[in-house]
Amino acid sequence: MGMPDMALKTTSSAAKAALALAVTFSLVAGPLAVPAAAQVKPTNNGPESVADLAESLLDAVVNISTSQNVKSDDKAPIPQVPEGSPFQDFFDEFFKGEGGEGGNQGQTVNSLGSGFVIDPSGFIATNNHVIEGADDIEVNFANGSKLKAKLVGTDPKTDLALLKVEPKAPLKAVPFGDSRTMRIGDWVMAIGNPFGLGGSVTVGIISARGRNINAGPYDNFIQTDAAINRGNSGGPLFNMHGEVIGINTAIISPSGGSIGIGFSVPTELAQNIFTQLREFGETRRGWLGVRIQPVTDDIAESLGMKETKGALVAGIIKGGPVDNGSIQTGDVITRFDGKDVHEMRDLPRVVAESPVGKAVDVLLLRDGKEITVKVTLGRLEDGEKQADAGDEVTQDEGTMDEGTTPETDEKAAPVQADLVLGMAISDLDADARKTFDIVESVKGVVITEVAPDSAAAERGIVPGDVIVEIGQEAVTTAEEVTTRVDKLKSEDRRNALMMIANHTGALRYVTVRID
C-alpha cells in the first residue's frame, strides 16, 4: 500500500522542481519562447458547477421498473416452514409465486433502468433491453409519483424503445440536441438510475465518436467517460445546454461497474427512430436491396481504385429495389444521397435513415469509371418479411465478410485438374452439383480441392465453392479460369479478384494472392 503514496510524492517533488526551474528562467532570461504550433489555449479543469443545469433536468429523467413472471418447470418439493414463521412470506413468494400455489411455481423477476420524457403528454424514451419481455412497466418520477406505462414500440436494431404514460398534468420534458455538432473533448452530463440509485448525476467528456461495438447493424456510438453503470441504461446524455445528445446504452466493464468507458446512441440516429415509433408504432427504414462487403486494400488495387473506400456490392436481392439493373454486382458504392460512404458499415446506416419511397442519387464505381444512378428505396421491414417467408432475400447488412469461412459439409471429389492458386477445379456438371449439393441457380467452375496453407485456404475457400467471376469477368469452364489467372500473372498482378458462390448461391468477393 506504500507504493502509490511514494509515487504521488515523487510526482509532487518533480512538479515543484519544474516550477522552480520555470521561475528561474523567467527571472533570468524573460518569458520562454514557445512555437506558435505548440501554444495551447488555457482551460479550466471543467465546468465550475453543473448544479443549475442538473436541477433543471432532473424532473424529466425517470426510473423505470419492470416485472416479468417466469414460470418454472422444476417439480422439486417445496420446503415447508412453520406457520407464522418470519420467513414464511419469503418462501411463499420465492417458491410458490404470487398466486401462492405450487402448481406453476412462477417467479417474478424485477429489473431497473432509466428513461427520459421527450413530450409533456407522456412519451418516454428508453432502451429496448430495459423493458424487453416485461409483463408490467412502471415509471417512477423524481417527485415520488408513479405511473403505469404502455409500450408504444421498440427497435431492437438500435436498442431503443418508446413508452407512454397518462399524466394528470403536463410533464417536464427535455429537448433533443444535434449530436453531430459534438466534438471529442466536449463536456457531457449523464443522469440516471445506477444500481437503483435514482437521480444520479455524473459528468465527463466525449471520449470518441462513431464507435462500433458490434451491438447492431447501425453502430455509431458516442463514447464517454462520464460514469455509467448498470441501471443507467435508457437514460439521457446531455450537452452543457441541457439538450439530449445520446441515450446511454452499454459499458465495457470487467468488474460490472464503471471504468470510464460508456456508450450512448447518438440522437442523429435515435431521434428519427422515436419519431417513427411514435407515429407508426414501428420502424420504417429505407432499403436498397443489395448484399455488401468491405473494400479491402487488395480489392481496391484489383479494381484500380485510387483509395480504399466504399461498399462493394456482392449481390442483388431478387425482387428488391435495384433488381432492375440500376446497381450491379461488383459496383462499389462511394456516395449515397449526398453522403460519403467511407467504409461498408456507413451504407446500411445512411440507407436506413432515408425515407421509404424516396428517389436518391447513388454514386458508384463501375469498370473503373464513376457513374451516378437514381434509385427508389423500398422498405427494409418488407424485405425481412420476405426472408422470413423463405424467399431468397437478405437485408443490406446480411453479407459475409471476406475473411469468414463459410459453412461446408466437407464433401470431397477426386482432383480433376492441376492446382490453380492452390485450388483443384473442374467444370460444374450434374455429378459435381450432386456431390457438393450445389443449387441449380449457381453458374461457374466448381472447386473440388483446396491445398492446406495455400492462398485460397487463407481466404476461407473450401471444396464445393464455385468460382463465378475472375477480374469481374464470368467464367464457365476450368480452362477459362486457368487462362485468366495466367493473364493476371503475365501482367504482374499481385492478387486475383474472384467472385465466389457457396453451395446455396450466396456470393462474396475474395482476393487470392498470386504466388
Short mmCIF file of C-alpha atoms in Angstrom, two decimals:
data_model
loop_
_atom_site.label_atom_id
_atom_site.label_comp_id
_atom_site.label_asym_id
_atom_site.label_seq_id
_atom_site.Cartn_x
_atom_site.Cartn_y
_atom_site.Cartn_z
CA MET A 1 0.00 0.00 0.00
CA GLY A 2 3.03 2.27 0.33
CA MET A 3 3.91 2.37 -3.35
CA PRO A 4 1.09 4.62 -4.53
CA ASP A 5 1.84 7.19 -1.84
CA MET A 6 5.51 7.14 -2.77
CA ALA A 7 4.65 7.68 -6.44
CA LEU A 8 2.46 10.65 -5.60
CA LYS A 9 5.13 12.22 -3.52
CA THR A 10 7.74 11.74 -6.23
CA THR A 11 5.47 13.33 -8.80
CA SER A 12 4.78 16.21 -6.47
CA SER A 13 8.52 16.84 -5.92
CA ALA A 14 9.21 16.76 -9.63
CA ALA A 15 6.42 19.25 -10.26
CA LYS A 16 7.85 21.63 -7.65
CA ALA A 17 11.32 21.36 -9.20
CA ALA A 18 9.94 22.06 -12.66
CA LEU A 19 8.01 25.06 -11.36
CA ALA A 20 11.13 26.45 -9.66
CA LEU A 21 13.14 25.97 -12.86
CA ALA A 22 10.50 27.78 -14.87
CA VAL A 23 10.50 30.68 -12.42
CA THR A 24 14.31 30.85 -12.61
CA PHE A 25 14.25 31.02 -16.39
CA SER A 26 11.57 33.67 -16.27
CA LEU A 27 13.63 35.85 -13.93
CA VAL A 28 16.91 35.41 -15.75
CA ALA A 29 16.02 35.24 -19.41
CA GLY A 30 12.48 36.56 -19.61
CA PRO A 31 9.49 34.57 -20.88
CA LEU A 32 10.34 31.33 -22.66
CA ALA A 33 9.66 31.40 -26.39
CA VAL A 34 7.01 28.81 -27.35
CA PRO A 35 6.43 27.91 -31.00
CA ALA A 36 3.00 29.04 -32.23
CA ALA A 37 2.01 25.46 -33.12
CA ALA A 38 2.73 24.32 -29.57
CA GLN A 39 0.72 27.03 -27.83
CA VAL A 40 -2.40 25.63 -26.17
CA LYS A 41 -5.30 27.76 -25.10
CA PRO A 42 -5.55 27.59 -21.30
CA THR A 43 -8.56 25.66 -20.00
CA ASN A 44 -10.24 25.04 -16.66
CA ASN A 45 -10.43 21.60 -15.09
CA GLY A 46 -14.10 21.50 -16.08
CA PRO A 47 -17.34 23.37 -15.59
CA GLU A 48 -17.32 25.35 -12.34
CA SER A 49 -20.65 23.77 -11.43
CA VAL A 50 -23.44 21.89 -13.18
CA ALA A 51 -25.84 22.31 -10.27
CA ASP A 52 -28.20 24.72 -12.06
CA LEU A 53 -28.18 22.59 -15.18
CA ALA A 54 -28.80 19.36 -13.27
CA GLU A 55 -31.60 20.93 -11.24
CA SER A 56 -33.41 21.97 -14.42
CA LEU A 57 -33.21 18.46 -15.90
CA LEU A 58 -33.73 16.05 -13.01
CA ASP A 59 -37.53 16.17 -13.18
CA ALA A 60 -37.51 14.94 -16.79
CA VAL A 61 -35.38 11.87 -16.06
CA VAL A 62 -37.29 8.85 -14.76
CA ASN A 63 -36.62 5.47 -13.23
CA ILE A 64 -38.20 2.52 -14.99
CA SER A 65 -39.02 -0.64 -13.09
CA THR A 66 -40.27 -3.76 -14.84
CA SER A 67 -41.53 -7.13 -13.70
CA GLN A 68 -41.75 -10.39 -15.56
CA ASN A 69 -43.38 -13.59 -14.42
CA VAL A 70 -41.09 -16.50 -15.18
CA LYS A 71 -42.64 -19.95 -14.99
CA SER A 72 -40.52 -22.80 -13.75
CA ASP A 73 -40.89 -26.45 -14.70
CA ASP A 74 -38.93 -27.53 -11.66
CA LYS A 75 -41.00 -30.13 -9.83
CA ALA A 76 -38.79 -30.31 -6.75
CA PRO A 77 -40.66 -30.41 -3.44
CA ILE A 78 -41.38 -27.04 -1.84
CA PRO A 79 -39.71 -26.52 1.56
CA GLN A 80 -42.14 -26.37 4.45
CA VAL A 81 -41.83 -23.71 7.16
CA PRO A 82 -43.78 -23.41 10.40
CA GLU A 83 -46.95 -21.32 10.22
CA GLY A 84 -46.25 -17.77 11.37
CA SER A 85 -42.51 -18.04 10.74
CA PRO A 86 -40.83 -14.72 9.86
CA PHE A 87 -39.55 -16.44 6.69
CA GLN A 88 -42.97 -17.63 5.56
CA ASP A 89 -43.61 -14.68 3.20
CA PHE A 90 -40.20 -15.09 1.62
CA PHE A 91 -40.71 -18.79 0.94
CA ASP A 92 -44.25 -18.24 -0.38
CA GLU A 93 -43.08 -15.57 -2.84
CA PHE A 94 -39.94 -17.38 -3.98
CA PHE A 95 -41.21 -20.92 -4.31
CA LYS A 96 -44.95 -20.50 -4.95
CA GLY A 97 -45.11 -17.25 -6.86
CA GLU A 98 -47.67 -14.54 -6.37
CA GLY A 99 -50.56 -16.99 -6.59
CA GLY A 100 -49.38 -18.82 -3.53
CA GLU A 101 -49.81 -22.20 -5.21
CA GLY A 102 -47.06 -24.60 -6.09
CA GLY A 103 -48.56 -25.74 -9.42
CA ASN A 104 -46.74 -23.35 -11.76
CA GLN A 105 -44.06 -22.34 -9.28
CA GLY A 106 -43.92 -18.95 -11.03
CA GLN A 107 -41.32 -16.43 -10.02
CA THR A 108 -41.43 -12.67 -10.50
CA VAL A 109 -38.23 -11.14 -11.87
CA ASN A 110 -37.78 -7.40 -11.39
CA SER A 111 -35.33 -5.07 -13.12
CA LEU A 112 -34.50 -1.38 -13.09
CA GLY A 113 -33.46 1.09 -15.75
CA SER A 114 -33.68 4.72 -16.77
CA GLY A 115 -35.58 6.85 -19.26
CA PHE A 116 -36.49 10.45 -20.01
CA VAL A 117 -39.58 12.40 -21.02
CA ILE A 118 -39.49 13.64 -24.62
CA ASP A 119 -43.04 15.05 -24.73
CA PRO A 120 -45.10 16.66 -21.93
CA SER A 121 -48.08 14.49 -22.92
CA GLY A 122 -46.27 11.43 -21.54
CA PHE A 123 -43.94 9.92 -24.17
CA ILE A 124 -40.82 8.44 -22.57
CA ALA A 125 -37.65 7.21 -24.30
CA THR A 126 -35.56 4.31 -23.02
CA ASN A 127 -33.61 1.24 -24.16
CA ASN A 128 -35.26 -1.84 -25.57
CA HIS A 129 -33.29 -4.14 -23.25
CA VAL A 130 -34.68 -2.25 -20.23
CA ILE A 131 -38.27 -3.29 -20.98
CA GLU A 132 -37.79 -6.37 -23.17
CA GLY A 133 -40.06 -9.22 -22.10
CA ALA A 134 -41.68 -7.18 -19.31
CA ASP A 135 -45.22 -8.01 -18.22
CA ASP A 136 -45.53 -4.80 -16.25
CA ILE A 137 -43.76 -1.43 -16.68
CA GLU A 138 -43.86 1.31 -14.06
CA VAL A 139 -42.34 4.77 -14.38
CA ASN A 140 -41.10 6.48 -11.20
CA PHE A 141 -40.73 10.26 -11.31
CA ALA A 142 -38.40 12.50 -9.34
CA ASN A 143 -41.26 13.82 -7.16
CA GLY A 144 -42.06 10.28 -5.99
CA SER A 145 -45.13 9.73 -8.15
CA LYS A 146 -45.56 6.52 -10.16
CA LEU A 147 -47.46 5.75 -13.36
CA LYS A 148 -48.06 2.55 -15.29
CA ALA A 149 -46.57 2.70 -18.78
CA LYS A 150 -47.72 1.25 -22.08
CA LEU A 151 -45.20 0.10 -24.66
CA VAL A 152 -45.60 2.11 -27.88
CA GLY A 153 -42.91 0.39 -29.92
CA THR A 154 -39.38 -0.99 -29.93
CA ASP A 155 -36.41 -1.13 -32.25
CA PRO A 156 -34.02 -3.97 -31.29
CA LYS A 157 -31.55 -2.98 -34.03
CA THR A 158 -30.70 0.24 -32.18
CA ASP A 159 -31.84 -0.99 -28.72
CA LEU A 160 -34.43 1.79 -28.37
CA ALA A 161 -37.99 1.76 -27.06
CA LEU A 162 -40.78 4.28 -26.60
CA LEU A 163 -43.25 4.24 -23.68
CA LYS A 164 -46.43 6.20 -22.98
CA VAL A 165 -47.90 7.20 -19.62
CA GLU A 166 -51.11 9.12 -18.92
CA PRO A 167 -50.23 12.03 -16.58
CA LYS A 168 -52.85 14.23 -14.93
CA ALA A 169 -50.77 17.31 -15.75
CA PRO A 170 -48.14 18.01 -18.45
CA LEU A 171 -44.75 16.53 -17.63
CA LYS A 172 -41.35 18.19 -17.68
CA ALA A 173 -39.71 17.21 -21.00
CA VAL A 174 -36.20 17.66 -22.36
CA PRO A 175 -35.30 18.60 -25.96
CA PHE A 176 -33.08 16.73 -28.39
CA GLY A 177 -29.84 18.35 -29.48
CA ASP A 178 -27.72 17.75 -32.55
CA SER A 179 -25.17 15.06 -31.70
CA ARG A 180 -23.36 15.72 -34.98
CA THR A 181 -22.03 19.00 -33.61
CA MET A 182 -20.44 17.35 -30.58
CA ARG A 183 -16.67 17.07 -30.57
CA ILE A 184 -14.23 14.81 -28.78
CA GLY A 185 -13.42 16.58 -25.52
CA ASP A 186 -16.80 18.32 -25.12
CA TRP A 187 -18.32 18.13 -21.64
CA VAL A 188 -21.40 15.96 -21.17
CA MET A 189 -23.62 15.00 -18.26
CA ALA A 190 -25.44 11.72 -17.61
CA ILE A 191 -28.47 11.37 -15.35
CA GLY A 192 -29.99 8.03 -14.49
CA ASN A 193 -30.75 5.24 -12.07
CA PRO A 194 -27.49 3.34 -11.50
CA PHE A 195 -27.89 0.34 -9.18
CA GLY A 196 -31.32 1.68 -8.26
CA LEU A 197 -29.95 5.00 -7.00
CA GLY A 198 -32.35 7.29 -8.83
CA GLY A 199 -31.49 10.85 -9.85
CA SER A 200 -27.73 10.23 -10.01
CA VAL A 201 -25.75 12.86 -11.93
CA THR A 202 -22.30 12.24 -13.43
CA VAL A 203 -20.13 14.47 -15.61
CA GLY A 204 -17.40 13.67 -18.12
CA ILE A 205 -16.32 14.31 -21.68
CA ILE A 206 -16.90 12.74 -25.06
CA SER A 207 -14.00 10.31 -25.43
CA ALA A 208 -14.67 9.18 -29.01
CA ARG A 209 -17.29 9.18 -31.74
CA GLY A 210 -18.51 6.65 -34.27
CA ARG A 211 -17.69 3.61 -32.13
CA ASN A 212 -18.64 0.18 -33.48
CA ILE A 213 -19.06 -2.29 -30.61
CA ASN A 214 -20.88 -4.94 -32.68
CA ALA A 215 -24.13 -4.34 -30.84
CA GLY A 216 -26.18 -4.00 -34.03
CA PRO A 217 -26.09 -3.20 -37.75
CA TYR A 218 -26.16 0.58 -37.22
CA ASP A 219 -23.49 1.01 -34.54
CA ASN A 220 -22.33 4.62 -34.35
CA PHE A 221 -21.93 5.12 -30.61
CA ILE A 222 -20.70 8.12 -28.68
CA GLN A 223 -18.09 7.02 -26.13
CA THR A 224 -17.93 8.92 -22.85
CA ASP A 225 -16.02 8.72 -19.59
CA ALA A 226 -18.99 10.08 -17.62
CA ALA A 227 -19.72 7.34 -15.09
CA ILE A 228 -22.38 4.98 -16.47
CA ASN A 229 -23.33 1.87 -14.52
CA ARG A 230 -25.99 -0.81 -14.53
CA GLY A 231 -29.33 0.91 -14.28
CA ASN A 232 -28.18 3.92 -16.33
CA SER A 233 -29.41 2.16 -19.47
CA GLY A 234 -32.00 4.23 -21.28
CA GLY A 235 -31.03 7.44 -19.53
CA PRO A 236 -30.03 10.64 -21.32
CA LEU A 237 -26.59 12.04 -22.08
CA PHE A 238 -26.81 15.84 -22.08
CA ASN A 239 -24.64 18.54 -23.56
CA MET A 240 -23.96 21.64 -21.49
CA HIS A 241 -27.05 23.34 -22.96
CA GLY A 242 -29.36 20.76 -21.41
CA GLU A 243 -30.09 19.03 -24.72
CA VAL A 244 -30.10 15.24 -25.12
CA ILE A 245 -27.34 14.19 -27.49
CA GLY A 246 -27.26 10.48 -26.62
CA ILE A 247 -29.09 7.60 -24.94
CA ASN A 248 -26.85 5.67 -22.56
CA THR A 249 -26.85 2.05 -23.61
CA ALA A 250 -23.75 -0.01 -22.84
CA ILE A 251 -20.50 -0.10 -20.90
CA ILE A 252 -17.24 -2.02 -21.01
CA SER A 253 -16.67 -3.29 -17.52
CA PRO A 254 -14.77 -6.39 -16.36
CA SER A 255 -15.92 -5.63 -12.81
CA GLY A 256 -19.55 -4.75 -13.52
CA GLY A 257 -19.04 -1.11 -12.51
CA SER A 258 -17.93 1.96 -14.42
CA ILE A 259 -14.33 2.07 -15.61
CA GLY A 260 -14.90 5.20 -17.68
CA ILE A 261 -15.91 3.53 -20.96
CA GLY A 262 -19.59 4.01 -21.68
CA PHE A 263 -21.53 4.17 -24.93
CA SER A 264 -24.55 6.20 -26.00
CA VAL A 265 -26.76 6.01 -29.08
CA PRO A 266 -26.40 9.44 -30.76
CA THR A 267 -29.55 11.48 -31.32
CA GLU A 268 -28.73 11.77 -35.03
CA LEU A 269 -29.79 8.11 -35.15
CA ALA A 270 -32.24 7.90 -32.24
CA GLN A 271 -34.42 10.93 -32.91
CA ASN A 272 -35.78 9.58 -36.19
CA ILE A 273 -36.42 6.18 -34.57
CA PHE A 274 -38.51 7.73 -31.79
CA THR A 275 -40.44 9.77 -34.36
CA GLN A 276 -41.29 6.62 -36.32
CA LEU A 277 -42.23 4.64 -33.21
CA ARG A 278 -44.50 7.44 -32.08
CA GLU A 279 -46.16 7.83 -35.48
CA PHE A 280 -46.38 4.22 -36.63
CA GLY A 281 -45.58 2.07 -33.57
CA GLU A 282 -42.76 0.52 -35.62
CA THR A 283 -39.75 1.50 -37.71
CA ARG A 284 -39.92 2.15 -41.45
CA ARG A 285 -36.38 2.06 -42.80
CA GLY A 286 -35.19 2.59 -46.33
CA TRP A 287 -33.94 -0.48 -48.19
CA LEU A 288 -31.59 -0.65 -51.16
CA GLY A 289 -31.72 -4.42 -51.66
CA VAL A 290 -28.03 -5.24 -52.04
CA ARG A 291 -25.60 -7.52 -50.28
CA ILE A 292 -22.38 -5.72 -49.47
CA GLN A 293 -18.91 -6.40 -48.14
CA PRO A 294 -15.87 -4.27 -47.21
CA VAL A 295 -13.48 -2.86 -49.77
CA THR A 296 -10.06 -4.10 -48.66
CA ASP A 297 -6.73 -2.76 -49.89
CA ASP A 298 -6.33 -5.81 -52.13
CA ILE A 299 -9.82 -5.40 -53.63
CA ALA A 300 -9.23 -1.67 -54.20
CA GLU A 301 -5.98 -2.46 -56.02
CA SER A 302 -7.66 -5.15 -58.13
CA LEU A 303 -10.42 -2.72 -59.14
CA GLY A 304 -7.94 0.05 -59.95
CA MET A 305 -9.23 2.33 -57.19
CA LYS A 306 -7.02 5.21 -56.05
CA GLU A 307 -8.09 4.84 -52.42
CA THR A 308 -9.73 2.19 -50.27
CA LYS A 309 -13.28 3.31 -49.58
CA GLY A 310 -16.92 2.48 -50.18
CA ALA A 311 -19.07 -0.65 -50.02
CA LEU A 312 -18.63 -3.45 -52.54
CA VAL A 313 -21.87 -4.88 -53.93
CA ALA A 314 -21.58 -8.68 -53.63
CA GLY A 315 -25.14 -9.46 -54.65
CA ILE A 316 -28.51 -8.06 -55.68
CA ILE A 317 -31.63 -9.10 -53.77
CA LYS A 318 -34.20 -10.76 -56.02
CA GLY A 319 -37.30 -8.58 -56.16
CA GLY A 320 -35.56 -5.72 -54.34
CA PRO A 321 -35.49 -2.03 -55.30
CA VAL A 322 -32.43 -2.34 -57.58
CA ASP A 323 -33.25 -5.69 -59.17
CA ASN A 324 -33.85 -3.69 -62.37
CA GLY A 325 -30.12 -3.49 -63.13
CA SER A 326 -29.52 0.06 -61.92
CA ILE A 327 -26.92 -1.29 -59.48
CA GLN A 328 -24.89 -4.38 -60.41
CA THR A 329 -22.77 -6.94 -58.64
CA GLY A 330 -19.20 -5.66 -58.48
CA ASP A 331 -20.17 -1.99 -58.19
CA VAL A 332 -18.53 -0.02 -55.38
CA ILE A 333 -20.90 2.49 -53.78
CA THR A 334 -18.95 5.56 -52.64
CA ARG A 335 -21.72 8.12 -52.09
CA PHE A 336 -25.40 7.78 -51.23
CA ASP A 337 -27.89 10.65 -51.35
CA GLY A 338 -25.13 13.20 -50.91
CA LYS A 339 -23.46 11.35 -48.02
CA ASP A 340 -19.99 9.84 -48.40
CA VAL A 341 -19.64 6.10 -47.82
CA HIS A 342 -16.15 5.80 -46.34
CA GLU A 343 -16.49 2.17 -45.31
CA MET A 344 -19.00 -0.65 -45.65
CA ARG A 345 -20.85 -0.04 -42.38
CA ASP A 346 -21.66 3.55 -43.40
CA LEU A 347 -24.03 2.42 -46.17
CA PRO A 348 -26.64 0.45 -44.15
CA ARG A 349 -26.95 3.36 -41.72
CA VAL A 350 -27.49 6.12 -44.30
CA VAL A 351 -29.89 3.93 -46.29
CA ALA A 352 -31.90 3.03 -43.18
CA GLU A 353 -32.19 6.70 -42.22
CA SER A 354 -33.67 7.57 -45.63
CA PRO A 355 -37.46 7.66 -46.15
CA VAL A 356 -39.15 4.72 -47.82
CA GLY A 357 -40.07 5.56 -51.43
CA LYS A 358 -37.51 8.35 -51.76
CA ALA A 359 -35.64 8.63 -55.08
CA VAL A 360 -31.93 9.11 -54.34
CA ASP A 361 -28.72 9.53 -56.31
CA VAL A 362 -26.11 6.83 -55.80
CA LEU A 363 -22.50 7.45 -56.89
CA LEU A 364 -20.66 4.24 -57.69
CA LEU A 365 -17.54 2.93 -59.36
CA ARG A 366 -18.13 0.51 -62.24
CA ASP A 367 -15.46 -0.78 -64.62
CA GLY A 368 -13.06 1.88 -63.36
CA LYS A 369 -15.44 4.77 -64.02
CA GLU A 370 -17.62 6.82 -61.69
CA ILE A 371 -21.31 6.91 -62.61
CA THR A 372 -24.43 8.18 -60.85
CA VAL A 373 -27.65 6.19 -60.82
CA LYS A 374 -31.03 7.12 -59.37
CA VAL A 375 -32.85 4.51 -57.30
CA THR A 376 -36.13 4.49 -55.38
CA LEU A 377 -35.85 2.95 -51.93
CA GLY A 378 -38.03 0.13 -50.69
CA ARG A 379 -38.82 -0.73 -47.08
CA LEU A 380 -36.35 -2.86 -45.15
CA GLU A 381 -39.02 -4.47 -42.98
CA ASP A 382 -40.83 -5.72 -46.10
CA GLY A 383 -37.63 -7.36 -47.28
CA GLU A 384 -37.18 -9.04 -43.92
CA LYS A 385 -40.74 -10.41 -44.06
CA GLN A 386 -39.97 -11.97 -47.43
CA ALA A 387 -36.86 -13.52 -45.92
CA ASP A 388 -38.89 -14.96 -43.05
CA ALA A 389 -41.26 -16.47 -45.61
CA GLY A 390 -38.35 -18.37 -47.12
CA ASP A 391 -37.67 -16.22 -50.19
CA GLU A 392 -34.09 -15.56 -51.24
CA VAL A 393 -33.91 -12.17 -49.56
CA THR A 394 -31.46 -10.77 -47.07
CA GLN A 395 -31.10 -7.26 -45.74
CA ASP A 396 -28.31 -4.93 -46.80
CA GLU A 397 -26.27 -5.82 -43.72
CA GLY A 398 -26.56 -9.59 -44.08
CA THR A 399 -23.38 -10.16 -46.03
CA MET A 400 -20.40 -12.33 -45.33
CA ASP A 401 -17.04 -10.72 -44.63
CA GLU A 402 -14.21 -11.67 -46.95
CA GLY A 403 -12.27 -13.43 -44.25
CA THR A 404 -15.20 -15.50 -42.98
CA THR A 405 -15.10 -19.22 -43.57
CA PRO A 406 -18.47 -20.35 -44.96
CA GLU A 407 -20.28 -23.41 -43.77
CA THR A 408 -19.46 -26.61 -45.62
CA ASP A 409 -20.31 -30.25 -45.39
CA GLU A 410 -16.66 -31.00 -46.23
CA LYS A 411 -17.56 -33.36 -49.06
CA ALA A 412 -14.69 -34.10 -51.40
CA ALA A 413 -14.32 -35.08 -55.02
CA PRO A 414 -11.35 -36.50 -56.92
CA VAL A 415 -8.88 -33.93 -58.21
CA GLN A 416 -9.61 -33.45 -61.91
CA ALA A 417 -7.16 -30.67 -62.81
CA ASP A 418 -3.86 -29.14 -61.83
CA LEU A 419 -3.89 -26.75 -58.87
CA VAL A 420 -4.68 -23.14 -59.72
CA LEU A 421 -3.78 -20.76 -56.89
CA GLY A 422 -3.92 -23.74 -54.53
CA MET A 423 -7.29 -24.98 -55.86
CA ALA A 424 -8.26 -28.02 -57.88
CA ILE A 425 -11.10 -27.03 -60.22
CA SER A 426 -13.46 -28.67 -62.69
CA ASP A 427 -16.45 -27.84 -64.84
CA LEU A 428 -19.71 -27.65 -62.89
CA ASP A 429 -21.68 -30.64 -64.19
CA ALA A 430 -24.53 -32.69 -62.77
CA ASP A 431 -22.20 -35.01 -60.85
CA ALA A 432 -20.44 -32.07 -59.17
CA ARG A 433 -23.77 -30.49 -58.21
CA LYS A 434 -24.85 -33.75 -56.62
CA THR A 435 -21.52 -34.29 -54.85
CA PHE A 436 -21.44 -30.83 -53.28
CA ASP A 437 -25.22 -30.21 -53.12
CA ILE A 438 -24.91 -27.08 -55.30
CA VAL A 439 -28.19 -25.39 -56.25
CA GLU A 440 -29.14 -25.09 -59.92
CA SER A 441 -29.01 -21.28 -59.90
CA VAL A 442 -25.22 -21.27 -59.35
CA LYS A 443 -23.14 -21.00 -62.54
CA GLY A 444 -19.36 -21.19 -62.80
CA VAL A 445 -16.44 -23.52 -62.07
CA VAL A 446 -16.51 -25.80 -59.02
CA ILE A 447 -13.57 -26.01 -56.59
CA THR A 448 -13.02 -29.69 -55.79
CA GLU A 449 -9.99 -29.43 -53.53
CA VAL A 450 -8.07 -26.72 -51.66
CA ALA A 451 -4.44 -27.24 -50.71
CA PRO A 452 -3.71 -26.69 -47.00
CA ASP A 453 -1.81 -23.48 -46.20
CA SER A 454 -2.46 -22.15 -49.73
CA ALA A 455 -3.51 -18.61 -50.57
CA ALA A 456 -7.02 -19.89 -51.31
CA ALA A 457 -7.25 -21.65 -47.94
CA GLU A 458 -6.22 -18.43 -46.19
CA ARG A 459 -9.27 -16.72 -47.73
CA GLY A 460 -11.67 -19.34 -46.41
CA ILE A 461 -12.29 -21.03 -49.76
CA VAL A 462 -13.42 -24.65 -49.36
CA PRO A 463 -14.31 -27.56 -51.65
CA GLY A 464 -17.77 -27.07 -53.06
CA ASP A 465 -17.36 -23.32 -53.54
CA VAL A 466 -17.87 -22.12 -57.11
CA ILE A 467 -15.80 -19.53 -58.99
CA VAL A 468 -18.32 -17.25 -60.72
CA GLU A 469 -16.04 -14.43 -61.88
CA ILE A 470 -12.35 -13.59 -62.10
CA GLY A 471 -11.44 -9.93 -62.53
CA GLN A 472 -15.18 -9.13 -62.88
CA GLU A 473 -15.47 -11.42 -65.92
CA ALA A 474 -17.69 -14.50 -65.78
CA VAL A 475 -16.10 -17.96 -66.13
CA THR A 476 -17.89 -21.17 -67.07
CA THR A 477 -15.06 -23.67 -67.65
CA ALA A 478 -11.94 -24.70 -65.78
CA GLU A 479 -9.88 -23.76 -68.86
CA GLU A 480 -11.18 -20.18 -68.67
CA VAL A 481 -10.11 -19.94 -65.03
CA THR A 482 -6.59 -21.12 -65.87
CA THR A 483 -6.34 -18.70 -68.80
CA ARG A 484 -7.50 -15.73 -66.72
CA VAL A 485 -5.06 -16.48 -63.90
CA ASP A 486 -2.17 -16.86 -66.38
CA LYS A 487 -3.08 -13.49 -67.87
CA LEU A 488 -3.03 -11.84 -64.43
CA LYS A 489 0.38 -13.37 -63.77
CA SER A 490 1.72 -12.00 -67.07
CA GLU A 491 0.51 -8.55 -66.01
CA ASP A 492 2.44 -8.88 -62.73
CA ARG A 493 -0.76 -8.65 -60.70
CA ARG A 494 -0.34 -9.46 -57.02
CA ASN A 495 -3.90 -10.67 -56.44
CA ALA A 496 -6.75 -12.25 -58.34
CA LEU A 497 -10.18 -10.80 -57.56
CA MET A 498 -12.76 -13.59 -57.59
CA MET A 499 -16.49 -13.78 -57.03
CA ILE A 500 -17.19 -16.98 -55.10
CA ALA A 501 -20.56 -18.65 -54.53
CA ASN A 502 -21.18 -21.25 -51.84
CA HIS A 503 -23.37 -24.28 -52.47
CA THR A 504 -26.55 -22.31 -51.61
CA GLY A 505 -25.71 -19.48 -54.01
CA ALA A 506 -24.58 -16.83 -51.52
CA LEU A 507 -21.96 -14.64 -53.17
CA ARG A 508 -18.84 -12.94 -51.87
CA TYR A 509 -15.71 -11.36 -53.33
CA VAL A 510 -12.26 -12.58 -52.31
CA THR A 511 -8.76 -11.66 -53.40
CA VAL A 512 -6.38 -14.60 -53.69
CA ARG A 513 -2.65 -13.91 -53.64
CA ILE A 514 -0.80 -14.83 -56.84
CA ASP A 515 2.47 -16.53 -55.93
#
